[in-house]
XYZ file of C-alpha atoms in Angstrom:
771
model
C 227.381 61.297 44.752
C 222.893 61.791 45.428
C 222.618 64.553 48.896
C 223.696 68.326 47.471
C 226.521 68.960 50.303
C 225.045 70.462 53.572
C 225.273 74.107 55.420
C 228.358 72.939 57.178
C 230.162 71.258 54.430
C 229.128 75.072 52.408
C 229.821 77.422 54.938
C 233.380 74.812 55.963
C 234.624 74.060 53.505
C 238.188 75.970 52.257
C 238.681 75.735 48.634
C 235.324 76.388 46.889
C 236.431 73.310 43.985
C 236.249 71.478 46.100
C 232.489 71.818 47.032
C 232.053 71.467 43.666
C 234.037 69.188 42.066
C 232.392 66.548 43.239
C 229.411 67.300 41.123
C 231.589 67.841 37.927
C 230.146 65.656 35.175
C 233.321 62.847 33.891
C 232.898 64.131 30.584
C 233.854 67.420 31.424
C 236.733 66.860 33.838
C 239.434 67.057 31.640
C 238.040 70.091 30.501
C 238.404 71.790 33.462
C 242.388 70.125 34.001
C 243.130 72.576 31.074
C 242.063 75.388 32.356
C 245.373 75.768 34.774
C 247.201 74.616 37.438
C 245.162 75.477 40.464
C 241.870 73.562 38.272
C 244.401 70.502 37.766
C 245.494 70.394 40.435
C 241.718 69.819 41.655
C 240.131 68.082 38.414
C 242.836 65.132 37.758
C 242.802 62.489 40.084
C 239.578 62.632 39.425
C 240.569 61.683 36.341
C 242.673 59.502 37.045
C 241.115 57.427 40.736
C 239.179 54.663 38.104
C 241.010 54.777 34.136
C 238.139 51.796 33.528
C 235.531 53.186 34.480
C 235.787 56.850 34.099
C 236.946 55.377 30.089
C 233.706 53.620 29.853
C 231.566 56.659 31.406
C 233.589 58.869 28.509
C 231.426 56.269 25.802
C 234.815 53.690 25.192
C 232.582 50.583 23.107
C 232.705 47.384 25.302
C 233.712 45.788 21.707
C 237.093 48.270 21.737
C 238.254 47.863 25.054
C 240.983 44.883 24.892
C 242.202 47.186 21.909
C 242.609 50.751 24.341
C 244.684 48.347 27.213
C 246.165 47.287 25.400
C 247.898 50.929 24.253
C 246.595 51.975 28.045
C 249.480 49.859 29.541
C 251.944 49.308 27.039
C 252.276 52.801 25.064
C 250.978 55.400 26.787
C 251.318 54.620 30.489
C 255.127 54.454 29.633
C 255.399 57.897 28.299
C 252.854 59.374 31.851
C 255.151 60.893 34.848
C 254.809 58.930 37.629
C 252.748 61.998 39.001
C 250.041 61.117 36.920
C 250.601 57.478 37.699
C 249.970 58.297 41.284
C 247.308 59.259 40.268
C 245.227 56.264 39.871
C 243.581 54.725 42.539
C 241.367 52.116 41.199
C 241.281 49.101 38.376
C 237.470 47.815 38.274
C 237.844 44.612 35.229
C 234.583 44.315 36.358
C 232.623 44.533 33.621
C 235.357 45.330 31.145
C 237.121 43.484 28.564
C 234.424 40.452 29.083
C 234.116 40.126 25.290
C 235.931 38.729 22.280
C 236.040 41.403 20.075
C 237.839 42.445 15.948
C 240.552 39.907 15.811
C 240.805 39.148 19.546
C 239.380 36.115 21.223
C 237.954 36.008 25.099
C 241.440 34.027 25.369
C 243.314 36.604 24.018
C 241.696 39.267 26.241
C 242.477 36.969 29.110
C 246.083 36.718 28.328
C 246.691 40.586 27.438
C 244.918 41.498 31.370
C 247.559 38.176 33.068
C 250.418 39.986 31.498
C 250.274 43.348 32.319
C 248.559 41.681 36.582
C 251.866 41.459 37.600
C 252.995 45.040 37.095
C 249.734 47.141 37.993
C 251.164 47.735 41.336
C 254.265 49.028 39.828
C 252.594 50.829 37.368
C 250.543 52.329 40.038
C 251.582 53.001 43.001
C 248.946 54.780 44.679
C 246.535 51.761 43.650
C 243.605 51.022 47.049
C 240.900 49.047 44.800
C 241.484 46.083 42.549
C 238.110 43.909 41.330
C 238.662 41.379 38.708
C 235.317 39.432 39.861
C 234.087 37.946 35.762
C 237.708 37.394 34.487
C 238.308 34.153 35.702
C 241.668 33.023 34.765
C 243.571 36.451 36.439
C 246.032 35.027 38.847
C 246.243 36.523 42.296
C 249.277 35.061 42.981
C 251.337 37.554 40.004
C 249.779 40.657 42.521
C 252.869 40.490 44.646
C 255.351 39.454 41.801
C 256.877 41.608 41.326
C 255.913 43.910 43.834
C 257.656 47.655 44.795
C 254.918 49.721 45.496
C 254.693 50.420 48.987
C 251.427 51.071 48.769
C 248.868 48.561 50.257
C 244.828 47.458 48.862
C 242.602 48.132 50.266
C 239.500 46.909 48.492
C 240.221 43.062 46.651
C 237.382 41.642 44.307
C 238.921 38.231 43.663
C 235.666 36.275 43.388
C 235.118 32.784 40.351
C 238.907 33.598 40.047
C 239.803 29.745 38.867
C 243.635 29.870 40.212
C 243.356 28.311 43.313
C 245.161 30.756 45.837
C 248.013 29.836 47.951
C 247.348 30.135 51.823
C 250.101 32.554 52.258
C 249.202 35.148 49.433
C 247.837 37.629 52.290
C 251.009 37.778 54.305
C 253.110 40.190 51.583
C 252.435 43.872 52.741
C 250.528 44.172 49.402
C 247.733 43.491 50.911
C 248.898 44.628 54.852
C 245.313 47.302 55.425
C 242.883 45.740 53.146
C 239.282 46.338 54.596
C 237.609 44.208 51.610
C 238.589 41.018 50.047
C 235.261 38.717 48.175
C 237.480 35.615 47.797
C 233.674 33.974 47.180
C 233.477 31.098 44.921
C 236.982 30.146 44.550
C 239.343 26.927 44.538
C 240.903 26.179 47.247
C 240.636 25.292 51.360
C 239.684 28.250 52.900
C 240.861 26.684 56.717
C 244.519 26.755 55.841
C 243.669 29.434 54.780
C 242.223 31.192 58.018
C 245.813 29.489 59.924
C 248.381 30.981 57.312
C 247.399 34.207 56.377
C 243.524 34.818 56.757
C 243.774 35.946 60.116
C 243.576 39.104 62.567
C 247.325 39.310 62.363
C 248.072 39.990 58.199
C 244.828 41.494 57.471
C 245.223 43.700 60.913
C 241.846 46.416 59.373
C 240.060 43.855 57.580
C 235.640 44.522 58.779
C 234.048 42.940 55.628
C 235.267 38.940 54.319
C 232.609 37.170 51.313
C 233.712 33.627 51.315
C 230.690 32.612 49.332
C 230.625 29.147 47.530
C 234.434 27.755 49.183
C 232.586 24.512 50.359
C 233.201 26.128 54.425
C 232.299 23.295 56.714
C 230.745 23.462 60.145
C 234.378 23.382 61.571
C 235.720 26.294 59.133
C 233.351 28.229 60.197
C 233.986 27.416 63.859
C 237.723 28.490 62.509
C 236.712 31.406 60.954
C 234.622 32.397 64.611
C 237.188 32.736 66.987
C 239.305 33.965 63.987
C 238.022 37.682 63.746
C 235.655 36.982 66.282
C 233.632 40.529 67.084
C 236.059 42.603 64.417
C 234.127 42.049 60.770
C 231.286 44.116 60.473
C 229.463 42.191 57.172
C 230.732 38.854 56.437
C 228.799 36.003 53.743
C 229.116 32.435 53.992
C 226.353 31.396 51.316
C 226.161 28.613 49.682
C 228.263 26.929 51.761
C 227.846 23.443 53.633
C 227.055 24.773 57.096
C 223.919 23.532 59.134
C 222.521 24.750 62.473
C 225.528 24.104 64.784
C 227.769 26.526 64.291
C 225.096 29.022 64.848
C 225.771 29.350 68.849
C 229.866 29.789 67.645
C 228.824 32.344 65.521
C 226.745 34.717 68.070
C 229.267 33.376 70.898
C 232.470 34.929 69.050
C 231.347 37.873 66.445
C 228.296 39.558 68.508
C 229.335 41.229 71.294
C 227.972 40.351 75.188
C 225.812 44.035 74.898
C 222.016 43.428 74.291
C 219.770 45.965 71.789
C 216.961 45.260 73.981
C 215.171 47.700 75.989
C 211.940 47.432 77.544
C 211.766 51.959 76.998
C 209.231 51.929 74.504
C 206.975 48.374 75.868
C 204.237 50.686 74.800
C 204.805 50.678 71.114
C 206.546 47.735 70.686
C 206.427 44.969 74.160
C 209.362 44.032 75.231
C 211.462 40.924 76.123
C 211.357 38.819 79.609
C 213.604 36.491 80.664
C 211.856 34.027 82.736
C 214.897 32.221 84.331
C 218.122 31.191 83.431
C 216.616 28.834 81.131
C 216.437 27.706 77.791
C 217.226 24.257 74.828
C 219.745 23.372 72.685
C 217.036 23.607 69.670
C 215.824 27.146 71.158
C 217.993 28.608 73.239
C 217.199 30.752 75.703
C 213.538 31.303 76.510
C 211.923 34.449 76.246
C 208.544 35.666 76.103
C 207.385 39.155 74.122
C 204.944 40.816 77.207
C 202.548 42.983 75.167
C 200.627 46.155 75.545
C 197.322 46.890 74.496
C 198.143 48.011 71.305
C 201.875 46.777 70.341
C 200.890 43.008 69.587
C 198.465 45.440 66.641
C 201.601 47.875 65.852
C 198.502 50.531 66.094
C 200.411 52.651 68.917
C 200.546 56.357 67.214
C 204.523 56.987 68.446
C 204.477 53.642 66.153
C 206.381 55.581 63.323
C 208.592 57.895 65.283
C 212.446 57.208 65.467
C 214.123 57.335 68.906
C 214.943 60.009 71.545
C 218.626 60.472 71.925
C 220.542 60.104 74.667
C 220.970 62.840 77.172
C 223.887 62.824 80.054
C 223.309 64.901 83.403
C 226.931 66.324 82.904
C 228.007 68.189 80.090
C 231.515 67.142 79.721
C 230.110 63.585 79.303
C 228.825 63.673 74.538
C 230.216 59.685 73.820
C 228.358 57.526 75.244
C 230.978 55.235 78.349
C 232.067 51.280 77.735
C 228.399 50.529 79.670
C 226.647 52.498 77.518
C 224.306 50.190 75.035
C 221.879 52.283 72.956
C 220.326 51.228 69.747
C 219.959 53.016 66.542
C 217.212 55.061 65.812
C 215.788 54.278 62.680
C 217.310 57.574 60.088
C 221.143 56.940 59.188
C 221.581 55.307 55.633
C 221.956 51.970 55.604
C 225.851 50.998 56.232
C 226.745 50.005 53.331
C 228.549 46.283 51.337
C 229.039 45.692 48.585
C 231.881 46.280 46.594
C 230.408 49.499 44.477
C 229.668 51.354 47.822
C 234.032 49.872 49.700
C 235.155 51.581 46.655
C 233.474 54.797 46.213
C 234.051 55.183 49.760
C 237.868 54.293 50.185
C 238.049 56.841 46.824
C 236.581 59.387 48.392
C 237.914 59.628 51.253
C 241.602 59.332 49.336
C 240.640 61.853 47.531
C 239.151 64.061 50.013
C 242.272 63.283 52.870
C 239.405 61.645 55.837
C 238.960 58.690 57.230
C 235.502 57.811 56.938
C 235.978 54.368 55.153
C 237.543 52.930 58.211
C 235.050 52.148 60.296
C 235.810 49.800 64.075
C 233.788 47.258 63.641
C 231.762 46.580 67.134
C 230.814 42.938 66.186
C 228.180 41.036 62.668
C 225.622 44.010 61.539
C 225.610 42.403 57.669
C 225.437 38.189 57.869
C 224.362 36.101 54.762
C 223.840 32.934 55.114
C 221.785 32.284 51.604
C 221.844 28.352 50.296
C 222.878 26.620 52.899
C 221.280 24.183 55.325
C 220.090 25.398 57.596
C 216.015 24.668 59.375
C 213.474 27.023 60.689
C 214.489 26.287 64.837
C 218.260 27.307 63.728
C 217.749 30.835 61.845
C 214.930 31.740 64.496
C 217.828 30.836 67.579
C 219.901 33.002 65.746
C 218.242 35.876 65.300
C 216.560 35.833 69.090
C 220.841 35.332 70.696
C 222.041 38.136 68.278
C 220.295 40.581 71.198
C 219.371 42.369 68.437
C 222.428 44.018 66.738
C 221.997 42.567 62.976
C 220.769 45.123 60.262
C 221.066 43.454 57.119
C 220.227 39.590 57.572
C 219.894 37.663 53.557
C 218.587 34.027 54.543
C 217.106 32.641 51.049
C 215.599 29.781 52.295
C 215.999 27.356 55.402
C 214.268 23.742 56.709
C 210.692 23.858 58.346
C 211.835 21.277 60.762
C 209.548 17.955 59.997
C 207.582 16.911 63.510
C 208.743 13.055 64.377
C 205.963 11.284 64.025
C 204.159 8.056 62.167
C 203.205 9.297 59.345
C 203.208 7.313 56.106
C 206.749 7.415 54.028
C 205.100 10.085 51.291
C 205.378 12.357 54.393
C 208.673 11.502 55.400
C 209.776 12.535 51.822
C 208.451 16.092 51.819
C 210.164 19.234 51.576
C 209.340 22.579 53.113
C 210.723 25.284 52.712
C 210.362 28.596 53.975
C 209.666 31.007 57.444
C 205.916 31.027 57.701
C 205.924 31.453 61.401
C 208.997 33.518 61.699
C 207.287 36.863 61.641
C 207.257 38.107 64.772
C 211.335 38.742 65.025
C 212.237 40.478 62.944
C 209.783 43.510 65.058
C 211.982 45.524 66.578
C 211.133 44.856 70.209
C 213.089 41.599 68.814
C 216.042 43.341 66.100
C 216.490 46.307 67.574
C 218.621 47.251 64.948
C 217.190 45.851 61.231
C 216.935 47.912 58.754
C 217.421 45.212 55.474
C 216.304 41.749 54.902
C 216.356 39.603 51.624
C 215.062 36.542 53.221
C 212.482 33.599 51.695
C 208.652 35.027 50.581
C 206.317 32.783 53.164
C 207.040 35.526 55.136
C 204.870 37.565 54.049
C 202.740 35.119 51.776
C 202.449 32.578 54.917
C 203.266 30.473 51.052
C 206.010 27.472 51.467
C 208.264 26.307 48.777
C 207.481 22.374 48.352
C 209.883 19.410 46.862
C 209.391 16.057 46.879
C 210.318 13.367 44.071
C 207.800 12.493 41.708
C 205.861 15.287 42.322
C 205.589 17.899 39.437
C 206.300 22.042 39.703
C 202.497 22.601 39.478
C 201.259 19.673 41.901
C 203.433 21.295 44.677
C 203.215 24.889 43.518
C 199.325 24.264 43.811
C 199.720 21.726 47.522
C 202.408 24.456 48.677
C 199.178 27.281 48.418
C 195.872 24.781 48.843
C 196.734 23.043 52.258
C 199.933 24.060 53.553
C 198.751 26.977 53.831
C 195.351 26.637 55.146
C 197.262 25.135 57.926
C 199.850 28.130 58.432
C 197.387 29.956 58.775
C 195.625 28.335 61.142
C 198.850 27.449 64.110
C 200.297 31.241 62.447
C 197.917 33.336 61.556
C 200.938 36.664 61.814
C 202.424 37.539 58.793
C 204.696 40.200 58.289
C 203.613 43.636 57.825
C 205.319 46.712 56.859
C 204.052 48.008 60.586
C 206.091 44.705 61.774
C 208.687 46.341 61.930
C 208.470 50.341 59.905
C 212.631 50.369 60.705
C 212.539 48.140 57.809
C 213.605 50.368 54.522
C 214.803 47.395 51.522
C 212.623 44.203 51.798
C 213.217 41.507 49.378
C 211.640 38.708 48.717
C 213.171 35.076 47.425
C 212.215 31.779 45.212
C 208.654 33.587 45.229
C 207.497 30.628 42.303
C 206.582 32.854 38.760
C 202.770 31.680 38.659
C 199.621 30.597 41.164
C 196.802 30.012 41.896
C 196.032 33.549 43.212
C 197.185 33.118 47.360
C 200.285 34.319 46.433
C 199.636 37.020 43.985
C 196.135 38.352 46.162
C 198.794 38.709 49.849
C 201.912 40.011 47.670
C 199.190 42.871 46.055
C 197.893 43.053 50.343
C 201.013 43.776 51.171
C 201.388 46.645 48.503
C 198.389 47.883 49.536
C 199.486 47.979 53.155
C 202.423 49.929 51.941
C 200.953 51.956 50.676
C 199.325 52.738 53.686
C 202.315 52.707 56.029
C 203.069 55.554 53.460
C 199.537 57.902 53.854
C 200.621 56.868 58.284
C 203.897 58.415 57.563
C 203.187 61.197 56.188
C 200.071 62.571 58.276
C 202.724 61.558 61.425
C 205.493 63.833 60.005
C 203.216 66.818 58.690
C 202.020 65.846 62.682
C 205.554 66.339 63.664
C 207.351 69.430 61.295
C 209.241 72.481 63.170
C 210.367 71.307 66.121
C 208.571 67.993 66.792
C 210.423 64.369 66.630
C 211.451 62.739 63.739
C 209.913 60.520 61.824
C 210.944 57.142 60.226
C 211.458 56.922 56.271
C 209.503 53.292 56.547
C 209.937 51.029 53.596
C 211.237 51.916 50.449
C 211.762 48.794 48.489
C 210.497 45.990 47.180
C 212.390 43.543 45.555
C 210.241 40.686 44.845
C 213.041 38.067 42.813
C 210.650 35.271 40.832
C 212.158 31.591 39.854
C 212.496 31.002 36.705
C 209.212 30.443 34.243
C 208.133 27.031 33.987
C 204.984 25.317 31.261
C 201.833 23.437 33.633
C 201.908 21.061 29.328
C 206.284 20.224 30.227
C 206.505 21.531 34.121
C 209.067 18.563 35.028
C 209.746 17.906 38.701
C 209.534 19.798 42.322
C 213.818 19.659 42.575
C 215.232 18.277 45.843
C 217.939 20.785 46.658
C 218.599 18.792 50.155
C 220.109 14.802 48.371
C 223.601 14.152 49.909
C 224.780 12.315 47.195
C 228.090 12.376 48.908
C 226.477 9.982 51.774
C 224.345 8.173 49.663
C 226.338 6.888 47.637
C 228.950 5.695 50.672
C 228.958 1.655 51.854
C 230.110 2.647 55.174
C 227.175 4.562 55.987
C 224.731 1.859 58.379
C 221.690 2.793 56.654
C 223.339 3.058 52.440
C 221.244 -0.166 51.062
C 217.682 1.230 52.576
C 218.865 4.999 51.310
C 220.478 4.059 48.209
C 217.355 1.180 47.653
C 214.919 3.527 47.801
C 215.762 6.554 45.864
C 216.801 4.734 42.613
C 213.967 2.344 42.887
C 210.708 3.633 43.640
C 211.936 7.418 41.214
C 212.358 4.425 38.046
C 210.050 1.787 38.713
C 213.123 -0.555 38.365
C 213.889 -3.067 41.263
C 216.688 -5.836 41.008
C 214.611 -7.139 42.779
C 210.676 -7.658 45.107
C 210.996 -4.981 48.245
C 209.495 -6.618 51.584
C 207.819 -4.640 53.456
C 208.642 -3.787 56.848
C 206.475 -5.233 59.283
C 205.144 -2.189 61.336
C 205.311 -1.915 65.148
C 201.932 -2.325 67.488
C 202.594 1.195 69.162
C 203.862 2.487 65.488
C 200.139 1.135 64.019
C 198.593 2.331 67.295
C 199.799 5.790 67.366
C 198.934 5.851 63.531
C 195.628 4.674 64.036
C 194.549 7.080 66.940
C 196.918 10.436 64.412
C 194.939 9.724 61.704
C 191.234 9.084 64.026
C 191.114 13.068 64.463
C 188.322 13.581 61.593
C 186.318 11.693 64.503
C 186.575 14.101 68.123
C 183.385 15.469 67.877
C 182.895 15.799 71.636
C 184.361 15.115 75.380
C 187.051 14.981 76.583
C 190.476 13.543 75.473
C 190.923 9.784 77.125
C 194.020 9.273 76.393
C 197.305 10.382 78.618
C 198.089 12.892 79.383
C 194.460 13.400 79.410
C 193.690 10.778 81.139
C 196.326 11.491 84.229
C 195.646 15.480 84.689
C 192.363 17.297 85.833
C 194.071 20.699 84.534
C 195.858 22.480 81.299
C 199.086 21.692 83.101
C 201.970 18.961 82.644
C 205.351 18.660 83.676
C 208.015 18.508 81.300
C 211.325 17.749 83.031
C 214.278 18.311 80.589
C 217.766 17.068 81.141
C 221.004 17.985 80.949
C 221.863 17.230 76.975
C 218.233 18.990 75.918
C 219.032 21.870 78.379
C 220.442 25.246 76.639
C 223.139 25.730 80.637
C 223.150 22.292 81.001
C 221.442 21.940 83.585
C 218.334 19.604 84.813
C 214.948 21.605 85.279
C 210.504 21.128 85.163
C 208.774 23.716 83.504
C 204.766 23.400 82.972
C 203.820 22.255 79.332
C 200.111 23.845 78.000
C 197.860 21.080 76.919
C 194.903 22.310 76.932
C 191.189 21.497 78.940
C 191.464 18.385 76.477
C 188.255 19.429 74.805
C 186.976 21.283 72.038
C 186.828 24.566 71.905
C 187.155 27.751 69.724
C 190.491 27.288 67.875
C 191.156 24.705 65.246
C 194.683 25.272 66.587
C 194.549 24.134 69.989
C 192.050 21.919 69.638
C 194.691 19.953 66.924
C 198.251 20.344 69.608
C 196.124 18.883 72.461
C 194.753 15.856 69.322
C 199.233 15.929 68.757
C 199.111 15.906 72.114
C 198.530 12.808 72.989
C 201.247 11.496 70.523
C 204.740 11.097 72.908
C 206.947 11.788 69.658
C 204.958 15.238 69.106
C 205.723 15.341 73.700
C 209.142 16.740 73.072
C 211.178 20.339 71.821
C 209.090 22.549 74.802
C 209.151 26.569 73.666
C 207.736 29.504 74.684
C 204.180 31.216 73.446
C 205.524 33.166 70.513
C 202.909 35.616 69.646
C 201.796 33.524 67.176
C 200.669 30.940 69.152
C 199.132 33.338 71.862
C 197.101 34.513 68.095
C 195.885 30.818 67.042
C 194.375 30.489 71.119
C 197.359 30.027 73.447
C 197.667 31.619 76.829
C 199.736 34.507 77.275
C 203.586 32.974 79.003
C 202.805 29.862 78.817
C 204.725 26.734 77.759
C 203.781 24.496 75.297
C 205.267 21.207 73.356
C 206.713 23.048 70.160
C 206.907 19.325 68.206
C 203.148 18.736 68.720
C 201.800 22.638 66.806
C 205.183 22.562 63.994
C 203.351 18.865 62.954
C 199.818 20.890 62.187
C 201.333 22.596 59.280
C 202.389 19.070 58.164
C 199.380 17.311 56.402
C 198.474 14.547 57.558
C 198.088 12.609 53.880
C 200.455 13.469 50.621
C 198.745 12.121 48.415
C 195.111 13.332 49.507
C 196.497 16.595 50.375
C 197.831 16.806 46.609
C 194.435 15.464 45.704
C 192.010 18.276 46.778
C 194.823 20.412 45.703
C 193.005 20.588 42.879
C 193.643 21.433 39.146
C 193.162 25.060 39.674
C 194.552 27.212 36.488
C 197.750 29.368 37.386
C 198.485 32.742 36.871
C 201.804 34.673 35.624
C 203.014 37.079 39.136
C 204.638 39.291 37.444
C 201.527 40.384 35.176
C 199.868 40.537 38.145
C 201.891 42.337 39.905
C 202.839 44.688 36.823
C 199.375 44.853 35.709
C 198.711 46.636 39.402
C 201.164 49.171 40.062
C 199.418 49.976 36.911
C 195.929 50.230 38.197
C 197.230 52.354 40.919
C 199.120 55.064 38.763
C 198.338 58.038 39.522
C 196.031 57.067 41.978
C 196.166 57.934 46.233
C 196.401 54.016 47.016
C 199.593 54.504 45.140
C 203.014 53.632 46.941
C 205.921 55.941 45.500
C 208.561 53.430 47.024
C 210.843 51.539 44.495
C 209.357 48.523 43.252
C 211.788 45.917 41.715
C 210.519 43.135 39.730
C 213.864 40.296 39.288
C 213.318 36.909 37.178
C 215.750 34.870 38.684
C 218.541 32.450 37.056
C 218.585 29.028 38.128
C 222.189 28.450 37.239
C 223.210 31.458 38.716
C 223.387 32.520 42.166
C 223.227 36.027 42.872
C 222.383 37.702 38.351
C 219.659 39.114 37.128
C 218.487 37.938 34.389
C 215.500 40.238 33.987
C 214.609 43.178 35.716
C 210.666 45.436 35.999
C 210.922 48.717 38.069
């Protein structure tokens, strides 16, 4: 426990021992048990509650784990009274007996633990937490083989277990009270388990579910959403075969219908406007953000103040009614859903006889979508339609939508990842409850991750930090800054390249400077509101920078393309089997079985390509191609059919196409040129704050396909050559140098900064960390 007891706890706790017991060091617990019976009754449960963790804190060396455990289970526990064994509430094997020692191999370690596994419920009748992540040989099914205890587990962590779980495993009463389950990276069908026992009928108390790396597909995810609905408040679906198709089902079933969006903070944040009941399948319900004079630039003097409490006219109404919805004020600590925090909460509940860990769920607040096949439009639709309910969100990468236009084959193979234009979605006007984020670094740096078959890593990086960055800054001028949402207290940026030609380093250092400026502004606001003034938000206090594995430019290899669908590629029944297979195998190696004839391009495609490539020659005059040839207005009527409509109704809207003549905004000029391409006059949506900042009129509709196409280079080979060969700098070294340079100065940010060197072969496992 980090915080001292409150005044109320200090004055109302019946026994002073209960007040100080949580702060007694582990090494002194045994001595306290020997004082008298009263002390033993208070301190013995704390000494025995988590024996594998306690014995490590008392100094047991990892090499001696297995010897100690075999003696503890086979000899010592047999002579311990049942009352004492009942104090054991948790067995945490995650960091225990993981290495071979002495005469025992790692196989002997697993065998010794496995032999005792099925007797654990009988030996420790009050066991409520069991964590075995890191011991893949343990068989969870043996837990219910000889069960004689009436107590049910409340936390179960079986991640990375190699044993396939039986579908009816959770039918046992031993699992009925589970609040937390982690069954990530385990073989076996999740769909069968959901239908058999992984459901509210067998697990009525389940609130946190982790099913990462289980090859969950779209149909299985839909079944999961329909089964649990709003019962879960934390769900991890990372590293599964999920796509944008599940977004609408996720929102429909797992988020309550009430919204946290409000008009009460128009001056500070702006407000969301729904024009009418229209939208598109790709975008969702159409909406704009109405800005005040200060909301778009995050300059309102009260932006750091927490929301005022809600008052009622009647003194007897102290709680909110069912129809009343109030967003979190941003001051309460973020609800944690990791195994360690849930375990500590459950143990504290058991020892202190409280029930704080049992949280009634009101739908998802914590969502993990790392490593999926989502696109930017899908993630943006999720953030808009989840009604501001998310408090913690993770999506380490998503695919930028490629325009459907007539360009070269090299363009078709270019894969771009990131969220370069999505920063506005994390403003409190849309993400009203967000407190913690883990997203792609492009949300801050505006530099996407680029890969293409045959393109070296260094060249891909220079392409991303050169031509693509210039395009993104032109069409998406706004990136995430600390004052975008002062309610965010923790930010993790993923997939940061280990080396940079300069822009990534500059953007990260700029962000750290802005965090320091936010810290100073919050301190000033706190000083002005001291006493009876309003509460002040804490601001951003934790930044985590996750760096990709380092590489040498001499041996950098090629940029990996993780989106290759090998099952489809090698499926002879697929209609594109011949073309895709030959292009994949032939182009990369240069070995072909026969010469391939080049397909003859149609005249319309050729004309479209020529029109696109001649953009640089447009220097004056009004565009003469359609739609500018048919209308004198800056708007054109666009009809949306029922198939593309969000509600299934046919409707039409006036889409802004610009005046058709060159103006002061480079992005608008290129957008007008792209609108001439019939393939790019699609995907209509409302203008976002990024579009408005680039020159689009507020409260208008635009063709998203024509706008998003500007991010991609018109010719990849030319763009790669123009990227140059600037030297690469070490990102981690530059950040460390900056922190050392600002230490002890007024520009130093005193929050927690982590630099983590991730290992590409292990998810969530760090090999190097610097704070």
